[in-house]
Amino acid sequence: MALETSYLWIKAMHVIAVIAWYAGLFYIFRLFVYHVQKRDEPAVVATLEVMERRLMRAIMAPAMIVAIAMGAWMLVKQPALLRMPWMHLKLGAVFFLLGYHGFASYTRKRLLRGDYFISERACRMINEVPTLLLFAIVIAVIVRP
């Protein structure tokens, strides 16, 4: 049985939103690396703060909301997906992505206050988390182990 056209449109919007969200997830901690590096250069820090705010508010948050909404809508239209083990793996990875996004927001707020609680090295390492989760999500959805 072919999937109905509306489901495919929802799926397309989900994929587009995930790509946009991931663009931000990949970039935000890279900006934090520069923010920590340049903490003694107020003009540079001010520019980075604007970039971080725009990235999180104009790209990451809306894309995350659309990705989650479209994903939920697909599950409503195809509830059998929730019985598939690969979907559990995917949803688990998405849960961690939401945590990563939340931690990025928390980090940004602390940096705005001048609280450099995190090192440049830690930002570089944390920046790799979305890549690891991407592997889990893509393998779950495509390979369906």
GROMACS .gro file of C-alpha atoms in nm:
model
  145
    1MET     CA    1   0.000   0.000   0.000
    2ALA     CA    2   0.142   0.337  -0.100
    3LEU     CA    3   0.174   0.604   0.163
    4GLU     CA    4  -0.077   0.883   0.128
    5THR     CA    5   0.050   1.208  -0.019
    6SER     CA    6  -0.010   1.411   0.299
    7TYR     CA    7   0.212   1.174   0.499
    8LEU     CA    8   0.492   1.219   0.247
    9TRP     CA    9   0.459   1.600   0.273
   10ILE     CA   10   0.477   1.575   0.652
   11LYS     CA   11   0.783   1.352   0.622
   12ALA     CA   12   0.948   1.596   0.379
   13MET     CA   13   0.887   1.886   0.619
   14HIS     CA   14   1.027   1.673   0.904
   15VAL     CA   15   1.349   1.603   0.712
   16ILE     CA   16   1.390   1.969   0.609
   17ALA     CA   17   1.340   2.083   0.969
   18VAL     CA   18   1.584   1.822   1.100
   19ILE     CA   19   1.848   1.941   0.854
   20ALA     CA   20   1.799   2.303   0.962
   21TRP     CA   21   1.805   2.207   1.331
   22TYR     CA   22   2.121   2.004   1.280
   23ALA     CA   23   2.291   2.295   1.105
   24GLY     CA   24   2.253   2.489   1.427
   25LEU     CA   25   2.342   2.196   1.651
   26PHE     CA   26   2.665   2.147   1.458
   27TYR     CA   27   2.755   2.518   1.480
   28ILE     CA   28   2.650   2.643   1.822
   29PHE     CA   29   2.933   2.490   2.026
   30ARG     CA   30   3.181   2.601   1.760
   31LEU     CA   31   3.064   2.955   1.832
   32PHE     CA   32   3.110   2.887   2.203
   33VAL     CA   33   3.471   2.778   2.133
   34TYR     CA   34   3.537   3.122   1.983
   35HIS     CA   35   3.340   3.293   2.262
   36VAL     CA   36   3.561   3.130   2.527
   37GLN     CA   37   3.879   3.198   2.325
   38LYS     CA   38   3.799   3.568   2.279
   39ARG     CA   39   3.651   3.638   2.624
   40ASP     CA   40   3.897   3.928   2.672
   41GLU     CA   41   3.793   4.100   2.349
   42PRO     CA   42   3.457   4.272   2.418
   43ALA     CA   43   3.387   4.367   2.056
   44VAL     CA   44   3.438   4.008   1.937
   45VAL     CA   45   3.232   3.869   2.227
   46ALA     CA   46   2.948   4.110   2.144
   47THR     CA   47   2.945   3.989   1.782
   48LEU     CA   48   2.950   3.625   1.892
   49GLU     CA   49   2.662   3.687   2.133
   50VAL     CA   50   2.450   3.824   1.847
   51MET     CA   51   2.542   3.527   1.628
   52GLU     CA   52   2.460   3.280   1.906
   53ARG     CA   53   2.124   3.447   1.978
   54ARG     CA   54   2.022   3.453   1.614
   55LEU     CA   55   2.131   3.095   1.559
   56MET     CA   56   1.939   2.965   1.859
   57ARG     CA   57   1.626   3.180   1.825
   58ALA     CA   58   1.588   3.216   1.450
   59ILE     CA   59   1.712   2.878   1.329
   60MET     CA   60   1.754   2.615   1.597
   61ALA     CA   61   1.440   2.667   1.807
   62PRO     CA   62   1.192   2.698   1.517
   63ALA     CA   63   1.352   2.407   1.331
   64MET     CA   64   1.344   2.191   1.645
   65ILE     CA   65   0.975   2.271   1.701
   66VAL     CA   66   0.884   2.190   1.340
   67ALA     CA   67   1.095   1.869   1.343
   68ILE     CA   68   0.929   1.748   1.665
   69ALA     CA   69   0.581   1.849   1.549
   70MET     CA   70   0.616   1.680   1.210
   71GLY     CA   71   0.769   1.370   1.372
   72ALA     CA   72   0.481   1.349   1.618
   73TRP     CA   73   0.232   1.400   1.337
   74MET     CA   74   0.389   1.112   1.142
   75LEU     CA   75   0.356   0.890   1.451
   76VAL     CA   76  -0.011   0.987   1.484
   77LYS     CA   77  -0.068   0.899   1.119
   78GLN     CA   78   0.138   0.577   1.141
   79PRO     CA   79   0.112   0.456   1.505
   80ALA     CA   80   0.255   0.115   1.410
   81LEU     CA   81   0.596   0.287   1.393
   82LEU     CA   82   0.595   0.302   1.772
   83ARG     CA   83   0.608  -0.077   1.789
   84MET     CA   84   0.929  -0.095   1.587
   85PRO     CA   85   1.259  -0.126   1.779
   86TRP     CA   86   1.446   0.105   1.541
   87MET     CA   87   1.197   0.381   1.626
   88HIS     CA   88   1.279   0.339   1.995
   89LEU     CA   89   1.648   0.389   1.913
   90LYS     CA   90   1.568   0.695   1.704
   91LEU     CA   91   1.344   0.848   1.971
   92GLY     CA   92   1.609   0.781   2.235
   93ALA     CA   93   1.867   0.965   2.027
   94VAL     CA   94   1.622   1.252   1.971
   95PHE     CA   95   1.572   1.272   2.348
   96PHE     CA   96   1.949   1.324   2.385
   97LEU     CA   97   1.943   1.585   2.105
   98LEU     CA   98   1.680   1.776   2.300
   99GLY     CA   99   1.908   1.762   2.602
  100TYR     CA  100   2.200   1.884   2.391
  101HIS     CA  101   1.988   2.172   2.264
  102GLY     CA  102   1.888   2.256   2.621
  103PHE     CA  103   2.250   2.245   2.735
  104ALA     CA  104   2.345   2.479   2.450
  105SER     CA  105   2.080   2.724   2.568
  106TYR     CA  106   2.202   2.693   2.928
  107THR     CA  107   2.562   2.745   2.816
  108ARG     CA  108   2.469   3.053   2.614
  109LYS     CA  109   2.291   3.209   2.913
  110ARG     CA  110   2.591   3.151   3.139
  111LEU     CA  111   2.832   3.291   2.881
  112LEU     CA  112   2.610   3.599   2.845
  113ARG     CA  113   2.657   3.661   3.216
  114GLY     CA  114   3.034   3.634   3.173
  115ASP     CA  115   3.036   3.299   3.350
  116TYR     CA  116   3.298   3.102   3.161
  117PHE     CA  117   3.220   2.775   3.337
  118ILE     CA  118   3.318   2.568   3.036
  119SER     CA  119   3.656   2.540   2.868
  120GLU     CA  120   3.739   2.577   2.503
  121ARG     CA  121   3.841   2.210   2.499
  122ALA     CA  122   3.510   2.102   2.653
  123CYS     CA  123   3.321   2.301   2.389
  124ARG     CA  124   3.522   2.126   2.117
  125MET     CA  125   3.442   1.784   2.262
  126ILE     CA  126   3.073   1.862   2.321
  127ASN     CA  127   3.055   1.981   1.961
  128GLU     CA  128   3.094   1.618   1.850
  129VAL     CA  129   2.782   1.492   2.030
  130PRO     CA  130   2.535   1.572   1.749
  131THR     CA  131   2.750   1.378   1.503
  132LEU     CA  132   2.740   1.066   1.720
  133LEU     CA  133   2.364   1.100   1.759
  134LEU     CA  134   2.329   1.152   1.384
  135PHE     CA  135   2.497   0.817   1.325
  136ALA     CA  136   2.252   0.647   1.561
  137ILE     CA  137   1.948   0.816   1.405
  138VAL     CA  138   2.042   0.756   1.041
  139ILE     CA  139   2.138   0.394   1.102
  140ALA     CA  140   1.817   0.337   1.299
  141VAL     CA  141   1.597   0.487   1.026
  142ILE     CA  142   1.777   0.346   0.720
  143VAL     CA  143   1.921   0.011   0.837
  144ARG     CA  144   1.651  -0.055   1.098
  145PRO     CA  145   1.856  -0.290   1.313
   0.00000   0.00000   0.00000
